[in-house]
Short mmCIF file of C-alpha atoms in Angstrom, two decimals:
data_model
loop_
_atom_site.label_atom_id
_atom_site.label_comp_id
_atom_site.label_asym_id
_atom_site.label_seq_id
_atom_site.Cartn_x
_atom_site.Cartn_y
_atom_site.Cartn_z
CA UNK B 1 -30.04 -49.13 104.36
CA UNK B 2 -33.14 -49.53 106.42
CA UNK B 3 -36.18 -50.65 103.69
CA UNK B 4 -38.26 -48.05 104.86
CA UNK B 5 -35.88 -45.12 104.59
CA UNK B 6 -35.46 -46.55 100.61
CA UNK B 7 -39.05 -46.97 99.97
CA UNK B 8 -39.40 -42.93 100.92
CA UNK B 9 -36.27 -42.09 98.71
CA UNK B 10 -37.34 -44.05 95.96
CA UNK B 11 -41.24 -43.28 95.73
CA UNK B 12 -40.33 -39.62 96.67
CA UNK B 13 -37.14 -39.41 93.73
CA UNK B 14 -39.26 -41.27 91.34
CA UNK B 15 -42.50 -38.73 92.34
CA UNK B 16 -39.76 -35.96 91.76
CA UNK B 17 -38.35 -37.21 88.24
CA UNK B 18 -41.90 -37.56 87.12
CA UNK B 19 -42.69 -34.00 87.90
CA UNK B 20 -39.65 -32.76 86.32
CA UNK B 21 -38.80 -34.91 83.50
CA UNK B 22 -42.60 -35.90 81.87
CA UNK B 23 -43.97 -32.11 81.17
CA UNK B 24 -41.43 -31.63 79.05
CA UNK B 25 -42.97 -34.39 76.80
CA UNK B 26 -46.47 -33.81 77.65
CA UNK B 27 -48.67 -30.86 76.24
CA UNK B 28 -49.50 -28.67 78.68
CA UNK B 29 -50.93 -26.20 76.41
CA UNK B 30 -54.13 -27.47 77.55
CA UNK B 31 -53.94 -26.67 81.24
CA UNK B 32 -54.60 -23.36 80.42
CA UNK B 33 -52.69 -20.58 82.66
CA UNK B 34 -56.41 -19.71 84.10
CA UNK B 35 -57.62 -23.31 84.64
CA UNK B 36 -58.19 -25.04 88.09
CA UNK B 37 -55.43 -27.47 87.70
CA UNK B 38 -53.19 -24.94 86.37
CA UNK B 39 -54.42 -22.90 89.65
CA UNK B 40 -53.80 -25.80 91.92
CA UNK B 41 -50.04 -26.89 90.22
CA UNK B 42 -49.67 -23.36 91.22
CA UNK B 43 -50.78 -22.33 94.34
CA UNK B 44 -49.87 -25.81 96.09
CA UNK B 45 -46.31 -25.01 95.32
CA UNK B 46 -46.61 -21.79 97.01
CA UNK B 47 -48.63 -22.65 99.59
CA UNK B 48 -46.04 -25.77 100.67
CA UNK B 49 -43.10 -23.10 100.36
CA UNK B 50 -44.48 -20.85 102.79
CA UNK B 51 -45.78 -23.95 105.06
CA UNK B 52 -42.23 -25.02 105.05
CA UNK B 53 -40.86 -21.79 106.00
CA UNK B 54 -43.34 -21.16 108.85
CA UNK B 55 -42.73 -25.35 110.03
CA UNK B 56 -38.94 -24.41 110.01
CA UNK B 57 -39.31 -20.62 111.48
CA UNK B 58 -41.82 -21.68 114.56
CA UNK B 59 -39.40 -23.88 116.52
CA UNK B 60 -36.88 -21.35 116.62
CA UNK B 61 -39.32 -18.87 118.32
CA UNK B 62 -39.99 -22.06 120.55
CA UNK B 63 -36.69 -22.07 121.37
CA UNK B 64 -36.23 -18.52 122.30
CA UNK B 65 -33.71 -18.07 119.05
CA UNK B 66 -36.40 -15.07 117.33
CA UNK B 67 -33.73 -12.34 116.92
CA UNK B 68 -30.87 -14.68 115.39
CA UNK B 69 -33.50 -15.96 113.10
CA UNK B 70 -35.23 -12.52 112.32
CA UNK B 71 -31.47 -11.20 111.68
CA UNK B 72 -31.40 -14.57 109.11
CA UNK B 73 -34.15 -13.45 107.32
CA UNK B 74 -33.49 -10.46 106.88
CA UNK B 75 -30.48 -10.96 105.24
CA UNK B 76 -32.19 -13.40 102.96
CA UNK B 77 -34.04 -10.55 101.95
CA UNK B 78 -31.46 -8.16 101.61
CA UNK B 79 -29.37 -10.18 99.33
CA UNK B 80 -32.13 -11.73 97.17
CA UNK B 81 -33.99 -8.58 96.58
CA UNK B 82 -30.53 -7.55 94.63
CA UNK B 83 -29.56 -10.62 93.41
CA UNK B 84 -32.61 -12.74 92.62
CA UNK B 85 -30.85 -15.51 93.46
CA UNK B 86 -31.68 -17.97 95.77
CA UNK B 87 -27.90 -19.66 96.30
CA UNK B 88 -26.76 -16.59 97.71
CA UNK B 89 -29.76 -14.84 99.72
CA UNK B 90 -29.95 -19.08 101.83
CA UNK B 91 -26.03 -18.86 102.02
CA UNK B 92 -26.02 -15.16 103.18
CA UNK B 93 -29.28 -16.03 105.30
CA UNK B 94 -27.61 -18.55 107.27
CA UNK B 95 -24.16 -16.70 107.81
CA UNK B 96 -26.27 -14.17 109.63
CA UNK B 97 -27.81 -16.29 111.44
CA UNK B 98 -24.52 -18.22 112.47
CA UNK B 99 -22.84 -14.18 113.15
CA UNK B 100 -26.42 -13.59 115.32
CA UNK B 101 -26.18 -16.62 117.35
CA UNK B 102 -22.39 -15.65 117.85
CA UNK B 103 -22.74 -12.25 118.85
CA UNK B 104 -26.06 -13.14 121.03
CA UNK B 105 -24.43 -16.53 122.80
CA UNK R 1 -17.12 -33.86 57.04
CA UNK R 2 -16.93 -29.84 57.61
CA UNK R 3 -20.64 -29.68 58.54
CA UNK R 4 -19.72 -32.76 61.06
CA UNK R 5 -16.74 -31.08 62.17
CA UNK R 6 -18.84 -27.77 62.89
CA UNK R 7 -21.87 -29.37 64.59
CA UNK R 8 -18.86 -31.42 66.83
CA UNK R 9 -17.39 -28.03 67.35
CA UNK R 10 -20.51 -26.53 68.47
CA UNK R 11 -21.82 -29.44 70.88
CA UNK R 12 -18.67 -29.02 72.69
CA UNK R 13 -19.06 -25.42 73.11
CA UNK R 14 -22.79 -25.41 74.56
CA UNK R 15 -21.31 -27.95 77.20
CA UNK R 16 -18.31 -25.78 77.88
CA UNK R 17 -21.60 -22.94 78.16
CA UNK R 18 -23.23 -24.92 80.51
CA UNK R 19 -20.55 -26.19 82.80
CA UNK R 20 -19.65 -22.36 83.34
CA UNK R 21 -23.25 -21.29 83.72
CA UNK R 22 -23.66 -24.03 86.27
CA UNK R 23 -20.38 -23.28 88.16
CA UNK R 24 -22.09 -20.53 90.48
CA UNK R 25 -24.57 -23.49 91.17
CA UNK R 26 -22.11 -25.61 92.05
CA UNK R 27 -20.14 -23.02 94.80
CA UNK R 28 -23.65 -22.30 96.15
CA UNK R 29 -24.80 -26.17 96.50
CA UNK R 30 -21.69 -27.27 97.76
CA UNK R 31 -22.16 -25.63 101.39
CA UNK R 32 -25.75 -26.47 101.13
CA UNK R 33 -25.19 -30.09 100.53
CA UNK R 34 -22.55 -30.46 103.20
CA UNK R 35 -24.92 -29.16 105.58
CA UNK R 36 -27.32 -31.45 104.47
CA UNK R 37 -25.02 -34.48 104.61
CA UNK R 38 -23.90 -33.47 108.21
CA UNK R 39 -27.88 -32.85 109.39
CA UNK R 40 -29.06 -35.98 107.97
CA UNK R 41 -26.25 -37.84 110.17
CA UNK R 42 -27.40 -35.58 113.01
CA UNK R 43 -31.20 -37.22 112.75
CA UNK R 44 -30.28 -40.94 112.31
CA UNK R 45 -29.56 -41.52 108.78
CA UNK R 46 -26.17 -43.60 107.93
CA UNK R 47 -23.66 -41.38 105.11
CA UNK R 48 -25.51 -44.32 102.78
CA UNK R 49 -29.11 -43.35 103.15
CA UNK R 50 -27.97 -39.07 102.80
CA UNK R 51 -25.92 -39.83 100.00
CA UNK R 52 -28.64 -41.92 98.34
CA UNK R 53 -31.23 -39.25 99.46
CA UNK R 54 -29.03 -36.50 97.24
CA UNK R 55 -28.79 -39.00 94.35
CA UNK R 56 -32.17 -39.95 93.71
CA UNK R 57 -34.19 -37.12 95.57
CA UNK R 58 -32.41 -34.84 94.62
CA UNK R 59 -34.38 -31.50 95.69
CA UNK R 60 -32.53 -29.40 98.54
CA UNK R 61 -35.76 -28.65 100.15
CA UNK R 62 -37.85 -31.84 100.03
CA UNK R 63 -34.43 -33.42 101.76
CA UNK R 64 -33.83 -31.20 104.22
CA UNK R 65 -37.66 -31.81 105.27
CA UNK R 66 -37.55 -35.43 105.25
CA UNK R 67 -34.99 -35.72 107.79
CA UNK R 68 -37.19 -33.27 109.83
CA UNK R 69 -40.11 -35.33 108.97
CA UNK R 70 -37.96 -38.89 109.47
CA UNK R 71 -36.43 -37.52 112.85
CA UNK R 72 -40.53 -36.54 114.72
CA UNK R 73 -41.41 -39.65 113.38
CA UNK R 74 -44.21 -38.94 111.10
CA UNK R 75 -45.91 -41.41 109.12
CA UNK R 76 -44.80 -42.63 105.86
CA UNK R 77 -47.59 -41.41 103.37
CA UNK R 78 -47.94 -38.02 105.13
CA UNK R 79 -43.85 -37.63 104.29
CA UNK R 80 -44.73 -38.78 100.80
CA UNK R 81 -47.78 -36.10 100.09
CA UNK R 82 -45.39 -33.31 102.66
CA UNK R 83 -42.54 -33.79 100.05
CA UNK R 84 -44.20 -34.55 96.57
CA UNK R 85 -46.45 -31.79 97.40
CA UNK R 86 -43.78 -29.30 97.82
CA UNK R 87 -42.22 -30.44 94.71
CA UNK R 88 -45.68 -29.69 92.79
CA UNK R 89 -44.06 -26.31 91.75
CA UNK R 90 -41.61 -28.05 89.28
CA UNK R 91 -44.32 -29.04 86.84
CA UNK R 92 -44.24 -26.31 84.64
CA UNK R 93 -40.59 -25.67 84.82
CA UNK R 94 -39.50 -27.78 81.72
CA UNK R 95 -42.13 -26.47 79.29
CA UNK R 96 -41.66 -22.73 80.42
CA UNK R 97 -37.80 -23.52 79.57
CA UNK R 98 -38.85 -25.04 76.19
CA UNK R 99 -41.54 -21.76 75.71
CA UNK R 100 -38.44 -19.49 76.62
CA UNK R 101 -36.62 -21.17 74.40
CA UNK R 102 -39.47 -21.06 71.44
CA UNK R 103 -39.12 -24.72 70.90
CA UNK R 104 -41.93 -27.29 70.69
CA UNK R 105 -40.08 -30.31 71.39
CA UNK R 106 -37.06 -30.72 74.19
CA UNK R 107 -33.71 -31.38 73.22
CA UNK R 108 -32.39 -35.02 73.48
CA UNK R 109 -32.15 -36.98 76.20
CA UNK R 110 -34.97 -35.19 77.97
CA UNK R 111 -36.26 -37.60 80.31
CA UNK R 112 -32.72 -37.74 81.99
CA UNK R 113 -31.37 -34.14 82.16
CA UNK R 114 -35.28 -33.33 83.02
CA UNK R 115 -34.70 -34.70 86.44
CA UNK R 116 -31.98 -32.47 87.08
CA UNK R 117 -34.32 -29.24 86.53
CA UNK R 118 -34.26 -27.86 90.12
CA UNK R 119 -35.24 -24.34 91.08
CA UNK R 120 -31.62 -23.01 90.24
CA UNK R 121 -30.83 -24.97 87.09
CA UNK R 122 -34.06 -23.95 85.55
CA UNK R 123 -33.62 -20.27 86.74
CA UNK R 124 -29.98 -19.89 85.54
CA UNK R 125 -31.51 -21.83 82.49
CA UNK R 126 -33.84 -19.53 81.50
CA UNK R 127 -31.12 -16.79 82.04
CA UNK R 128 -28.93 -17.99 79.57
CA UNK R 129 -31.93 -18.47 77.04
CA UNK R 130 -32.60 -14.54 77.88
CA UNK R 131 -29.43 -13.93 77.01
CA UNK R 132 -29.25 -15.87 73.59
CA UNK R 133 -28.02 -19.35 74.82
CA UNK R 134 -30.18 -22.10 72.57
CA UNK R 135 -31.57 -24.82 74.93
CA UNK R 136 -29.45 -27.89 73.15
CA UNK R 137 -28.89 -31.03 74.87
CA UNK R 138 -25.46 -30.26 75.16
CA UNK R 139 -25.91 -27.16 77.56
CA UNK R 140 -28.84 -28.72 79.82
CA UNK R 141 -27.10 -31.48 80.09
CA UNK R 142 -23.59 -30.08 81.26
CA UNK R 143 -25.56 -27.44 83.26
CA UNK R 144 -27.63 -30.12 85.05
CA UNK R 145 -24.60 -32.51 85.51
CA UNK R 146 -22.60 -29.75 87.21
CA UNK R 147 -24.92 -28.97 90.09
CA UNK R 148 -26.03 -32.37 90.55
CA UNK R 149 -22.12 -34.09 91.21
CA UNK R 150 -22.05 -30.64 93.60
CA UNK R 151 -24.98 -31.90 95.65
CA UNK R 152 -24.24 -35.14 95.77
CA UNK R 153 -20.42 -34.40 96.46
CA UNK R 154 -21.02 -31.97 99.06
CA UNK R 155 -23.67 -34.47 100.72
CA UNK R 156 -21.23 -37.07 100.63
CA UNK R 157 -18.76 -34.86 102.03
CA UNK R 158 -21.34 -33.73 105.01
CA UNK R 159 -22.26 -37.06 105.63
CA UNK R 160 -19.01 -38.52 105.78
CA UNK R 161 -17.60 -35.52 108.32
CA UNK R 162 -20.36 -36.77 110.19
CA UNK R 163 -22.94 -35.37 113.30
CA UNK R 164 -20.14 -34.22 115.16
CA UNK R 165 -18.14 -32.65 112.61
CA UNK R 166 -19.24 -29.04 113.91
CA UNK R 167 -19.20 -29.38 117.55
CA UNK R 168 -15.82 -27.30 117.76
CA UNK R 169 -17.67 -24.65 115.89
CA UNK R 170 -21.27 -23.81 117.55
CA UNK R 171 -21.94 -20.63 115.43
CA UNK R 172 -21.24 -22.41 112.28
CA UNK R 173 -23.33 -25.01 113.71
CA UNK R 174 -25.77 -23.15 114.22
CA UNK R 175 -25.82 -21.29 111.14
CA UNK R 176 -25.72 -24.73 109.24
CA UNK R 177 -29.06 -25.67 110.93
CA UNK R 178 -30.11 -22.34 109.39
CA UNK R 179 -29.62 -22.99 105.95
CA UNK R 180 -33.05 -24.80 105.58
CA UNK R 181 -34.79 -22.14 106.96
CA UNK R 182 -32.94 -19.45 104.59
CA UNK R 183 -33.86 -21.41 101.67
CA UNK R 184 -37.50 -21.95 102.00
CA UNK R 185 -37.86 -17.54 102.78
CA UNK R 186 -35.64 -17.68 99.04
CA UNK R 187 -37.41 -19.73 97.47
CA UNK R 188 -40.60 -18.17 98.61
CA UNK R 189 -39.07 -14.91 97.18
CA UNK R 190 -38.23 -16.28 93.95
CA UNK R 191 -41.38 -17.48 93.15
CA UNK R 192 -43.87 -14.99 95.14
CA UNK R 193 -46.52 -12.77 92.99
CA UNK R 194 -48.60 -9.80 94.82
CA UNK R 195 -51.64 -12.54 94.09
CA UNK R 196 -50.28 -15.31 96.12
CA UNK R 197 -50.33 -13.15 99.06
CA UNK R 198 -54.06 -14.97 100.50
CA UNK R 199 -52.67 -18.39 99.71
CA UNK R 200 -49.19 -17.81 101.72
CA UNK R 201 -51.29 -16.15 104.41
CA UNK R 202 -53.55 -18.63 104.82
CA UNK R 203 -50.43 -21.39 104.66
CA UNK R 204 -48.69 -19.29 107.17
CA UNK R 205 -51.86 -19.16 109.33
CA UNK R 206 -52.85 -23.08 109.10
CA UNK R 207 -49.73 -23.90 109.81
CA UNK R 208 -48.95 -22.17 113.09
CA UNK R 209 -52.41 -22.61 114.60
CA UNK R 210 -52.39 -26.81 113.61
CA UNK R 211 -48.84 -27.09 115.00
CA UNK R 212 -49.49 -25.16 118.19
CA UNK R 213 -52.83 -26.44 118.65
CA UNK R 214 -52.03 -30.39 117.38
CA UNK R 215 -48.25 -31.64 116.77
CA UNK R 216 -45.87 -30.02 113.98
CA UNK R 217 -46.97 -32.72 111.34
CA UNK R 218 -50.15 -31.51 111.61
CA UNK R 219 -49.13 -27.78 111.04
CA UNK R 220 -47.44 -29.14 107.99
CA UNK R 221 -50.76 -30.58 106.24
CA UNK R 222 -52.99 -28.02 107.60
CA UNK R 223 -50.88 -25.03 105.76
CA UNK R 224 -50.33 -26.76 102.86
CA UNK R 225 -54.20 -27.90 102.21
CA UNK R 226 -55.43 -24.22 103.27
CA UNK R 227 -53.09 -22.36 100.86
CA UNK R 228 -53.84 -24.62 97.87
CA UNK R 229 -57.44 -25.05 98.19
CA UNK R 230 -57.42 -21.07 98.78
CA UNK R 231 -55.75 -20.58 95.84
CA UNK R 232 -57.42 -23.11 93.45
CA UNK R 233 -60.52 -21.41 94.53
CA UNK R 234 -59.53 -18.21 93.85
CA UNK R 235 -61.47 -17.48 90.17
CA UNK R 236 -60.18 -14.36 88.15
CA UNK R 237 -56.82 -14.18 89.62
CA UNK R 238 -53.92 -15.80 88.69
CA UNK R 239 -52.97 -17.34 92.28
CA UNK R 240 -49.87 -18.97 90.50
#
């Protein structure tokens, strides 16, 4: 395993754990649900979602692949708006994209 | 003896609760981590490095975006902030479990069935607790345990099938390649409020003008630093 690739899993997995693992010992009663930090925690996890989505979306569109992808989100919606679950609406998501790209090749 | 026998009785039922609450976990990561396995092959990395990736990463999302990241070649410490930053969002998953679950400490063994609190674990989680499940060690546990050994056993199983597993079958290939996609627009579901809108807006934005305008890894910075300064300025409203 190249030492660079490790480093990365490691630092990232331990980053990860820490995140996970310490609030449950730690109070974070004192945050406060209005505070800046609690405002940051929050809106950085949002804010990387939906930078993710748009860094994974945009070179489809590059790649003249905008309707199997729009069909691929739109199923994502259409099954997680029912289900609320996020297993399903990715796994239906990328069937439809796979039928799209299919039907469109 | 008979209390012994009835507290033995009743650890092994919350694990038989949590192995079956994590079962739909486990049939949804399954495909997810096979895709994984067979897309981290695809950018370079040996079955090793994926399977390693699953075991002590272990978050679907920050993986599937460090093989993007690995494969463009960005620079080490902007994958580190790109992926710790996205995994920000976990921080007040184990003490809204323990709030749900109106305790004040966590069950035993905390610190190691804590790192398997991903987006689905702690949402099925919390949906047992809603239903009357108590948050013992027992059910975490067996609940976390199941849908980690399905990520990491689907990984391996990706990895080992290997880049070229899929070339026989382009729209499954293709739909594969998808599955990162679908998953960030999920998870963005599952955790949007009508508040956030300005600070997924503004993420959206950054991102498309920086990576049009500069490189991808750029776009990637730019949205995330936008959206959470816009939203940790954003007084009065609860942006989270």
């Amino acid at each position: 395993m190249r030492v660079e690739i490790f480093a990365l899993i490691a630092l990232v997995g331990a980053c990860v754990w820490a995140l996970r693992a310490l609030p449950l010992r730690m109070d974070l009663a004192r945050i406060g649900a209005g505070g800046a930090l609690a405002r940051f925690f929050a809106a950085t996890g949002v804010a990387a979602i939906a930078t993710l989505f748009a860094a994974s979306i945009l070179p489809e569109v590059a790649a003249g692949r905008t309707l199997p992808a729009l069909i691929g989100s739109a199923a994502v919606l259409a099954v997680y708006l029912p289900s609320r679950s996020v297993v399903l609406a990715t796994l239906a998501g990328a069937s439809a994209y796979g039928a799209g790209f299919a039907l469109l090749a | 003896m008979a209390q012994d026998e009835g507290a033995q009785a009743g650890r092994a039922q919350d694990i038989r609760r949590g192995v079956l609450v994590g079962l739909p976990i486990m049939l949804g990561y399954l495909p997810i981590a096979f895709s994984f396995g067979v897309a981290a092959t695809k950018a370079g990395l040996s079955p090793i490095e994926a399977v390693a990736m699953s075991l002590l990463m272990y978050s679907g999302a920050a993986q599937f975006m460090a093989i993007a990241l690995i494969a463009a070649g960005a620079g080490f410490w902007v994958m580190v902030a790109t992926l710790v930053g996205m995994s920000l969002r976990h921080v007040l998953y184990g003490p809204s479990l323990l709030r749900s679950a109106g305790l004040d400490q966590p069950p035993r063994g905390a610190m190691i069935w804590g790192f398997g609190l991903t987006d689905e674990v702690f949402g099925a989680g919390l949906g047992a607790i809603a239903r009357g499940q108590r948050l013992t060690s027992g059910f975490i546990a067996a609940l976390a345990l199941v849908a980690y050994a399905a990520w990491v056993g689907g990984t391996a199983l990706g990895a080992l099938a290997g880049a070229g597993a899929l070339a026989a079958w382009p729209a499954l290939d293709a739909g594969l390649g998808f599955m990162l996609t679908a998953l960030f627009l999920a998870l963005l579901l599952s955790i949007l409020k009508r508040a956030q809108l300005p600070v997924i807006a503004a993420a959206l934005a950054g991102t498309a003008l920086a990576s049009v305008a500069l490189s991808p890894t750029a776009g990637i910075m730019a949205g995330m630093i936008l959206g959470a300064a816009l939203g940790t300025m954003m007084r009065g409203q609860n942006a989270g």
